Tab-separated table of N, CA, C and O in Angstrom:
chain	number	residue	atom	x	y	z
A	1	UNK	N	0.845	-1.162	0.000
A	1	UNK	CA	0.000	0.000	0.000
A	1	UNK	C	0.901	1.239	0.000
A	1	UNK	O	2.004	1.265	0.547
A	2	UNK	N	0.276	2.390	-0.737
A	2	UNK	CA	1.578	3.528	-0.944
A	2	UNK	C	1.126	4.592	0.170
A	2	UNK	O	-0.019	4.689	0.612
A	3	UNK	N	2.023	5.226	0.474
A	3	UNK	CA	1.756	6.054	1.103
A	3	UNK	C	1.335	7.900	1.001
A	3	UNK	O	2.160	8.589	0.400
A	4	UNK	N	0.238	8.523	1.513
A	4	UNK	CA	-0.219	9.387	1.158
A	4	UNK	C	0.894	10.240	1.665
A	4	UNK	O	1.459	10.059	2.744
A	5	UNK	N	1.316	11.699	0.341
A	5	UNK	CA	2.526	12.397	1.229
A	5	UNK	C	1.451	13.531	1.076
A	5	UNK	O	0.875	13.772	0.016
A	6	UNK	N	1.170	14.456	2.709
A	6	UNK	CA	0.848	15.508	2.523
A	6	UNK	C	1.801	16.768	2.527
A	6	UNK	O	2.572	17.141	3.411
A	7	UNK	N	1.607	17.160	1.642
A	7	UNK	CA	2.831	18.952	2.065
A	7	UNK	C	1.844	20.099	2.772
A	7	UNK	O	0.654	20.286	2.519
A	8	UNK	N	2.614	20.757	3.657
A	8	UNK	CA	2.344	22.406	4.300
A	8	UNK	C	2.088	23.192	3.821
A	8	UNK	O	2.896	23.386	2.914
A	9	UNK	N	1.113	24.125	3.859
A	9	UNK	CA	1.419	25.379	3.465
A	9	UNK	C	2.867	26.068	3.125
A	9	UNK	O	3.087	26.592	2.033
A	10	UNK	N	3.359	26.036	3.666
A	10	UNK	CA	5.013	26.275	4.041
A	10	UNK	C	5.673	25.496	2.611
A	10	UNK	O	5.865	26.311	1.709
A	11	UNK	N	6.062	24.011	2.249
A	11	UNK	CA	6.192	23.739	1.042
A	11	UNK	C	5.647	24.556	0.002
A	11	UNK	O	6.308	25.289	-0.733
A	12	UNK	N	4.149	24.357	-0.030
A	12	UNK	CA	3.443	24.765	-1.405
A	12	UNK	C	4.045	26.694	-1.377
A	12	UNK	O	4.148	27.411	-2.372
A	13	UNK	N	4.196	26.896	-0.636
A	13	UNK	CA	4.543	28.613	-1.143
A	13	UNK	C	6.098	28.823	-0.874
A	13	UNK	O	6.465	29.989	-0.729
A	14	UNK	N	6.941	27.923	-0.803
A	14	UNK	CA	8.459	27.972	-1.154
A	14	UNK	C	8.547	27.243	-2.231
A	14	UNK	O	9.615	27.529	-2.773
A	15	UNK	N	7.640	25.967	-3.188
A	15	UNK	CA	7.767	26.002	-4.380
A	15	UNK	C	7.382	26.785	-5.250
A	15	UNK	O	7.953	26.979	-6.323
A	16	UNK	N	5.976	27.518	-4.715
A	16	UNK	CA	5.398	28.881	-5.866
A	16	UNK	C	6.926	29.865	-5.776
A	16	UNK	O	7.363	29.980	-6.922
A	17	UNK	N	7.469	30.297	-5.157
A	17	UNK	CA	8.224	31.128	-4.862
A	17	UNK	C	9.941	31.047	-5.822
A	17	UNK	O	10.673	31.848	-6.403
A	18	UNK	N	9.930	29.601	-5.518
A	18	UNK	CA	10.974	29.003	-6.517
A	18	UNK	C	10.334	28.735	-7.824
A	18	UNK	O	11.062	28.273	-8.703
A	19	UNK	N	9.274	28.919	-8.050
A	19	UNK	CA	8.929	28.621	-9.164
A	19	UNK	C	8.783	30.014	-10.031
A	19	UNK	O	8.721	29.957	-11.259
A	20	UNK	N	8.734	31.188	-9.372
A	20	UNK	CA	8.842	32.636	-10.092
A	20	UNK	C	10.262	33.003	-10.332
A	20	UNK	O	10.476	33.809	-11.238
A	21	UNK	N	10.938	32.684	-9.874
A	21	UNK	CA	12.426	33.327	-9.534
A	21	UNK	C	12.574	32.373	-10.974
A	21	UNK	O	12.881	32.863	-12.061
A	22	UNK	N	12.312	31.027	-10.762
A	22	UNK	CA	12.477	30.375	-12.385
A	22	UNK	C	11.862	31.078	-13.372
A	22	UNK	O	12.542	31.741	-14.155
A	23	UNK	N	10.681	31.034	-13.452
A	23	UNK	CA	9.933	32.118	-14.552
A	23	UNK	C	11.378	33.289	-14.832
A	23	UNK	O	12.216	33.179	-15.727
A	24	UNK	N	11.308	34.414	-13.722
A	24	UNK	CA	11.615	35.927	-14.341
A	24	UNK	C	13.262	35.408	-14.952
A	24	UNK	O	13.986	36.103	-15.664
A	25	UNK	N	13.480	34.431	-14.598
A	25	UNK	CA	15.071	33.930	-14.852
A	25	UNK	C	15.183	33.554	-16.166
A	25	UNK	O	16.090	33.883	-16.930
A	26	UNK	N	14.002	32.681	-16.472
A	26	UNK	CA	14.165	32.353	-18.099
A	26	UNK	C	13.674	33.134	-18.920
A	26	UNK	O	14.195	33.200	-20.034
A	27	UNK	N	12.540	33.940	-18.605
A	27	UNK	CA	12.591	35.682	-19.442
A	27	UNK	C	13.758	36.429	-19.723
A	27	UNK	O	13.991	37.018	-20.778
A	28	UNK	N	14.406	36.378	-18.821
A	28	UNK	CA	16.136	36.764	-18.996
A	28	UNK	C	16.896	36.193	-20.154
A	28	UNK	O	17.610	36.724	-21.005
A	29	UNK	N	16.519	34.904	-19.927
A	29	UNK	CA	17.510	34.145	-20.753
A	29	UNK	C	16.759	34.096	-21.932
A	29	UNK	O	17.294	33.386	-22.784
A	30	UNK	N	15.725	34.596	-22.265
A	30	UNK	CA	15.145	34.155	-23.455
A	30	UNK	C	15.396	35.230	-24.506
A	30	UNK	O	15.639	35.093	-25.705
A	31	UNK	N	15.227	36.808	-23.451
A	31	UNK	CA	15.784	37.871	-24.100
A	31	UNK	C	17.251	38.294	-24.476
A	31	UNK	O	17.734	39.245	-25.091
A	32	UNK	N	17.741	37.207	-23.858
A	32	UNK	CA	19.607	37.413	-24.276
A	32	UNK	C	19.524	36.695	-25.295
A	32	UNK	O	19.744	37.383	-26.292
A	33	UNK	N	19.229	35.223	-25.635
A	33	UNK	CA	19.252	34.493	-26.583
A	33	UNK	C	18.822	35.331	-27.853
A	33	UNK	O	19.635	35.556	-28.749
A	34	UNK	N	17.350	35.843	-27.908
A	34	UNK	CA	16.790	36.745	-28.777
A	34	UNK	C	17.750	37.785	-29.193
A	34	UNK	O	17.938	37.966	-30.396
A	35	UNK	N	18.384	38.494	-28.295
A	35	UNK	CA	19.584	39.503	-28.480
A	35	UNK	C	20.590	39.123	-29.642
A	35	UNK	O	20.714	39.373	-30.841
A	36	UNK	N	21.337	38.286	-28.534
A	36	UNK	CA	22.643	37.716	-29.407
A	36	UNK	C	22.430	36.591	-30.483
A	36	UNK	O	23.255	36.445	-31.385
A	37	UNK	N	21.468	35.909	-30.392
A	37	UNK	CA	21.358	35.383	-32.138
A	37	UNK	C	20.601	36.412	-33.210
A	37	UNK	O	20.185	35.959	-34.277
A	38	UNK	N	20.441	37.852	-32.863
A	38	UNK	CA	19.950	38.524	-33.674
A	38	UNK	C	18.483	38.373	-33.917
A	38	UNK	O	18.374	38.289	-35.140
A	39	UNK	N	17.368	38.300	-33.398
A	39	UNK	CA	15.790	38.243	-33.328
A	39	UNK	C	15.173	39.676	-34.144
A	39	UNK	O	15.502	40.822	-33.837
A	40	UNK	N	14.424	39.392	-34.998
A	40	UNK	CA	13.684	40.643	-35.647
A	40	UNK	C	13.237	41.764	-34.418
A	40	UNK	O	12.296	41.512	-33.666
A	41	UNK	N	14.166	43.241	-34.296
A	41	UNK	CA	13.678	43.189	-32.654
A	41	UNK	C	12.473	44.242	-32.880
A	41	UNK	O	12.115	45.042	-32.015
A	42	UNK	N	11.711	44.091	-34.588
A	42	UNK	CA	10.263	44.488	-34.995
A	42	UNK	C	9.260	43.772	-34.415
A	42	UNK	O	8.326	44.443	-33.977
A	43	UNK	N	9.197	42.500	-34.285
A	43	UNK	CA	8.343	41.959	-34.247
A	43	UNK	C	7.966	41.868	-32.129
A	43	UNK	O	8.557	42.139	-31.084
A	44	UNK	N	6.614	41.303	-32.586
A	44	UNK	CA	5.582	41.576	-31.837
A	44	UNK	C	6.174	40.685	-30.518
A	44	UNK	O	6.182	41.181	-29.391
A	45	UNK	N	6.603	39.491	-30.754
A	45	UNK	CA	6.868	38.865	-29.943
A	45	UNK	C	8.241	39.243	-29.408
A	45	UNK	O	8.321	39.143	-28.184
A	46	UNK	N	8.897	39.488	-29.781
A	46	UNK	CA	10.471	40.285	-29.376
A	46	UNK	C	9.882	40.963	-28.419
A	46	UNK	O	10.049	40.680	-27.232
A	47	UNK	N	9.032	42.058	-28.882
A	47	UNK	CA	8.707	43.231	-27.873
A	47	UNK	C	8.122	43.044	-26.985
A	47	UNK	O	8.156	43.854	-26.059
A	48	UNK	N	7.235	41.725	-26.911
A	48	UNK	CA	6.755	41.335	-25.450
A	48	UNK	C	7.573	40.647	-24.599
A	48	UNK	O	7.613	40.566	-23.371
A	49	UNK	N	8.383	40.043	-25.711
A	49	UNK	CA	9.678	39.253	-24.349
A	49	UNK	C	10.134	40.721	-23.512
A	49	UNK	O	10.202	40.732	-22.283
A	50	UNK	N	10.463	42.067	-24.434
A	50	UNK	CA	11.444	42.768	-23.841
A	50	UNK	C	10.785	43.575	-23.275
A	50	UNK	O	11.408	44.307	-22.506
A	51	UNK	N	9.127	43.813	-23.414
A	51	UNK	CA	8.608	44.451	-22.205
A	51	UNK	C	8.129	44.016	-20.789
A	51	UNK	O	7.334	44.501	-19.984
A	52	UNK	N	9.186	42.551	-20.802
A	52	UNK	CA	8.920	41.512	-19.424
A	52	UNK	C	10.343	41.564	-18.509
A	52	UNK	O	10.548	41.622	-17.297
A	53	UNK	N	11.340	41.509	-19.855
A	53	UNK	CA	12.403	41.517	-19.255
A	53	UNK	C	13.089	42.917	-18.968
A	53	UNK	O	14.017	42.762	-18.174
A	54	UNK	N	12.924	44.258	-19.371
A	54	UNK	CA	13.211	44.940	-18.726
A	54	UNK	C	13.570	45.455	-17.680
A	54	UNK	O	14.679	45.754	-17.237
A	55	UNK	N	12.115	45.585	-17.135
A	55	UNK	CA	11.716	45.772	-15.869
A	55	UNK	C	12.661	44.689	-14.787
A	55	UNK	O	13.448	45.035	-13.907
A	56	UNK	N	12.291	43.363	-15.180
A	56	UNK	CA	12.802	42.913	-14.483
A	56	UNK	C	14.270	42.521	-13.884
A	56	UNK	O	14.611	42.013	-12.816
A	57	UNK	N	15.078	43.028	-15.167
A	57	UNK	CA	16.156	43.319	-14.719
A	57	UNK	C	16.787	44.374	-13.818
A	57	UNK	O	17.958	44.266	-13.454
A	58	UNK	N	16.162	45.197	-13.529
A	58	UNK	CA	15.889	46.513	-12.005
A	58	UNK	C	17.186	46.792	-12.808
A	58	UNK	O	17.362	46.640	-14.017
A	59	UNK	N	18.080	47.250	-11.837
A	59	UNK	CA	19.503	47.977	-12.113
A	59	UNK	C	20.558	47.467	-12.510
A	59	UNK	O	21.652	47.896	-12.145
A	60	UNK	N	20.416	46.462	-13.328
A	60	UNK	CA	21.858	45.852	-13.964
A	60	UNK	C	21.704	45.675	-15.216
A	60	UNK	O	22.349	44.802	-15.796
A	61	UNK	N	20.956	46.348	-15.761
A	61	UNK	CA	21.213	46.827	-17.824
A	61	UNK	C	22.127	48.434	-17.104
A	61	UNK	O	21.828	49.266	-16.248
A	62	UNK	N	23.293	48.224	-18.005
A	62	UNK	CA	24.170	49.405	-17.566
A	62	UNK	C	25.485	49.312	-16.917
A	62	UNK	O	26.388	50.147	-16.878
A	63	UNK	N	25.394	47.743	-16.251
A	63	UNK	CA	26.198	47.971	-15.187
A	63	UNK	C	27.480	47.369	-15.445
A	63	UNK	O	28.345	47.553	-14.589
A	64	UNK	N	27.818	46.563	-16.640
A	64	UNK	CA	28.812	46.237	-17.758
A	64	UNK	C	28.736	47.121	-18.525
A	64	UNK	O	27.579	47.502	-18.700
A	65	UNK	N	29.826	47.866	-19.331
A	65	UNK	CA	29.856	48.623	-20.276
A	65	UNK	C	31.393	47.724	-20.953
A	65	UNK	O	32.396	47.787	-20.241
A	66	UNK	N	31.497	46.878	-22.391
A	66	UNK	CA	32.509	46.760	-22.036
A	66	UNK	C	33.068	46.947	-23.691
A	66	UNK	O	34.137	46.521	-24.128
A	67	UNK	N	31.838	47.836	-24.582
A	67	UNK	CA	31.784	48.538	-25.605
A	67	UNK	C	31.043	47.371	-26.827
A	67	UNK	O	30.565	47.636	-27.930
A	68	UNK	N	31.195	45.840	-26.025
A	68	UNK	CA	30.557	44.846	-27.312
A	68	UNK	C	28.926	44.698	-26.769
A	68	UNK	O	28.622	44.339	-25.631
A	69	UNK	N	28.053	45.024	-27.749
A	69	UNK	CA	26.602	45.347	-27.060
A	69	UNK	C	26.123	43.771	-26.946
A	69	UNK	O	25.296	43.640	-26.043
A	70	UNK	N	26.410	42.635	-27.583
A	70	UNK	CA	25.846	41.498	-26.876
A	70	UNK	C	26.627	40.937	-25.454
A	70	UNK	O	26.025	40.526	-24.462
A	71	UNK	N	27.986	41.016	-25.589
A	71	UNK	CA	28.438	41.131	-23.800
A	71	UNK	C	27.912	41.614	-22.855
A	71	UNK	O	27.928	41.136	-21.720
A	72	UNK	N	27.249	42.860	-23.279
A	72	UNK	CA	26.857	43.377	-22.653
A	72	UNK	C	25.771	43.184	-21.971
A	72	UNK	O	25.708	43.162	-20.742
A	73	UNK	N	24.545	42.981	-23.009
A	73	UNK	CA	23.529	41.888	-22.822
A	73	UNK	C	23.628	40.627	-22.059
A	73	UNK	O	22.810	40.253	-21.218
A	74	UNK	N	24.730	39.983	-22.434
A	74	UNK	CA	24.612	38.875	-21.751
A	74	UNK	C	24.922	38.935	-20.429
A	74	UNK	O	24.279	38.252	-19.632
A	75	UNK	N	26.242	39.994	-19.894
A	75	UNK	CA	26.118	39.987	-18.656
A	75	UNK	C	25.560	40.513	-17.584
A	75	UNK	O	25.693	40.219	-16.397
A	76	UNK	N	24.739	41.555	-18.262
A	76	UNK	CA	23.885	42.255	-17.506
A	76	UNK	C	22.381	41.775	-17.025
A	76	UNK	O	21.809	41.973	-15.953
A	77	UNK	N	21.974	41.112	-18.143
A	77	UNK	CA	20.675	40.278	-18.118
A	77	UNK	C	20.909	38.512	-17.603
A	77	UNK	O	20.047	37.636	-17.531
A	78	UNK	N	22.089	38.441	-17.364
A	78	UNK	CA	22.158	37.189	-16.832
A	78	UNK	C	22.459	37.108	-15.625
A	78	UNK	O	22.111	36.206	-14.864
A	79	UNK	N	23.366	38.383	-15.273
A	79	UNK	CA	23.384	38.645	-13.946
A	79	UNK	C	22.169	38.890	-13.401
A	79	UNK	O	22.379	38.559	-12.234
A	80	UNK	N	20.614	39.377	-13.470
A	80	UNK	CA	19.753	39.510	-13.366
A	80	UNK	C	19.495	38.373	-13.139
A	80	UNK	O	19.005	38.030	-12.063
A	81	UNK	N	19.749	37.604	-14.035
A	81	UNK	CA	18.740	36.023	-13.945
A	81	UNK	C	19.353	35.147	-12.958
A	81	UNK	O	18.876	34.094	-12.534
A	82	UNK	N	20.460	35.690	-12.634
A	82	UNK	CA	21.054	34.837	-11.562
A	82	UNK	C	20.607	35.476	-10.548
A	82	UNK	O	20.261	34.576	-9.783
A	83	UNK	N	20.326	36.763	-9.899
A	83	UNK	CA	20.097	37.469	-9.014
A	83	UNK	C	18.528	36.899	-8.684
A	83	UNK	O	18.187	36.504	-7.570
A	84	UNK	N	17.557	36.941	-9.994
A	84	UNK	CA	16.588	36.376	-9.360
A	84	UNK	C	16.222	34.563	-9.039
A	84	UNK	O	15.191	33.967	-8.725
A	85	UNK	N	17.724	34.102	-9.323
A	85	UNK	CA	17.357	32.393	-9.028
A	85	UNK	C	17.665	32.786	-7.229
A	85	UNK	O	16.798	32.630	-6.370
A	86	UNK	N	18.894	33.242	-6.980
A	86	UNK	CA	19.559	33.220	-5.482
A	86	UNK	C	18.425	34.372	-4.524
A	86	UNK	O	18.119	33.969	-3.402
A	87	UNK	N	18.143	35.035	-4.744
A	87	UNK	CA	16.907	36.052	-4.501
A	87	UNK	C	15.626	35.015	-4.086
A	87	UNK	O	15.114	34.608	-3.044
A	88	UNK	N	15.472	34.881	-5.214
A	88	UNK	CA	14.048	33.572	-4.682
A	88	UNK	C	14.435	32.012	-3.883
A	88	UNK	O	13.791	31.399	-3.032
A	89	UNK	N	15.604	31.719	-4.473
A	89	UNK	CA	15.749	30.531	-3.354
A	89	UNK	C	15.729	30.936	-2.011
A	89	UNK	O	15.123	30.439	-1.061
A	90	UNK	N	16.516	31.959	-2.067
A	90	UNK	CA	16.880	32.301	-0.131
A	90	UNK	C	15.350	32.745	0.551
A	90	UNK	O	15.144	32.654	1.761
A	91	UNK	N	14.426	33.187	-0.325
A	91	UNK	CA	13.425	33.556	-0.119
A	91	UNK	C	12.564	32.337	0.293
A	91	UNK	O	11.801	32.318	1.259
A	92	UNK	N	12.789	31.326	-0.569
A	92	UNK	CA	12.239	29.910	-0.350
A	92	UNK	C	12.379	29.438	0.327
A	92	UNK	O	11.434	28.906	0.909
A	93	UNK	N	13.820	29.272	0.796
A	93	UNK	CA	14.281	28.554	2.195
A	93	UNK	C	13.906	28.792	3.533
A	93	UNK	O	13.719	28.049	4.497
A	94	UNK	N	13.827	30.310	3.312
A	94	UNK	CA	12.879	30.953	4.484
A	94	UNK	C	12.060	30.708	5.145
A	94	UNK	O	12.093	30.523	6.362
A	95	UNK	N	10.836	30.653	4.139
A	95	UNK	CA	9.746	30.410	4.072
A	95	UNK	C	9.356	28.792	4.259
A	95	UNK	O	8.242	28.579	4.738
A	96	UNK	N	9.966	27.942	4.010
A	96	UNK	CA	9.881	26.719	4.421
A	96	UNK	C	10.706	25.826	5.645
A	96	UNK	O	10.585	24.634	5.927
A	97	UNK	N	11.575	26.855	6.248
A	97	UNK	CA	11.923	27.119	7.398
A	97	UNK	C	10.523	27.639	8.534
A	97	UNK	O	10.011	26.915	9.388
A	98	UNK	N	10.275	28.581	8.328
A	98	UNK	CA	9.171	29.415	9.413
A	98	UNK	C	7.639	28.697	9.070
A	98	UNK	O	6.634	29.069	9.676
C-alpha cells in the first residue's frame, strides 16, 4: 500500500516562490538568446519578451559597459537572472523554514 505524502502550506509557497524566480530567470535568458542570435527586434513577440524583461532586470542593464553590445547583454541580463534564481531561493528557504 503507498503512502499518502501531505505537504504544508510552508512547502506549497516555497515552491510557488521558486517557481517565479524560475519564470523571471528564463525571461532573462530568453531575451539574451533573442539579443545575441539577432531576433527581428520588430516583431511583436520580441517586444513582449522585452517588455517583461526589462523591468525585471531593475539595475543591472548598464552595469557592464565593455563597448561589445551582446556582452553586454549577456552579462547584464544574466546577472539579473542569476540574481533572481539566489533572490528567490533564499526567499524559499525561508519560508519553508518558518
Amino acid at each position: 500500500m503507498s503512502r499518502l505524502r501531505t505537504t504544508s502550506g510552508r512547502g506549497t509557497a516555497s515552491r510557488v516562490i521558486s517557481g517565479i524566480g524560475a519564470l523571471f530567470a528564463l525571461i532573462e535568458v530568453l531575451y539574451i538568446l533573442m539579443i545575441v542570435l539577432g531576433a527581428n527586434q520588430a516583431n511583436a513577440f520580441f517586444k513582449f519578451v522585452q517588455s517583461l524583461a526589462e523591468p525585471l532586470a531593475l539595475f543591472f542593464p548598464g552595469l557592464f559597459a565593455t563597448g561589445n553590445y551582446n556582452l553586454d547583454v549577456f552579462l547584464n541580463y544574466g546577472l539579473a537572472a542569476v540574481f533572481w534564481l539566489v533572490v528567490t531561493g533564499l526567499l524559499a528557504r525561508a519560508v519553508s523554514r518558518y
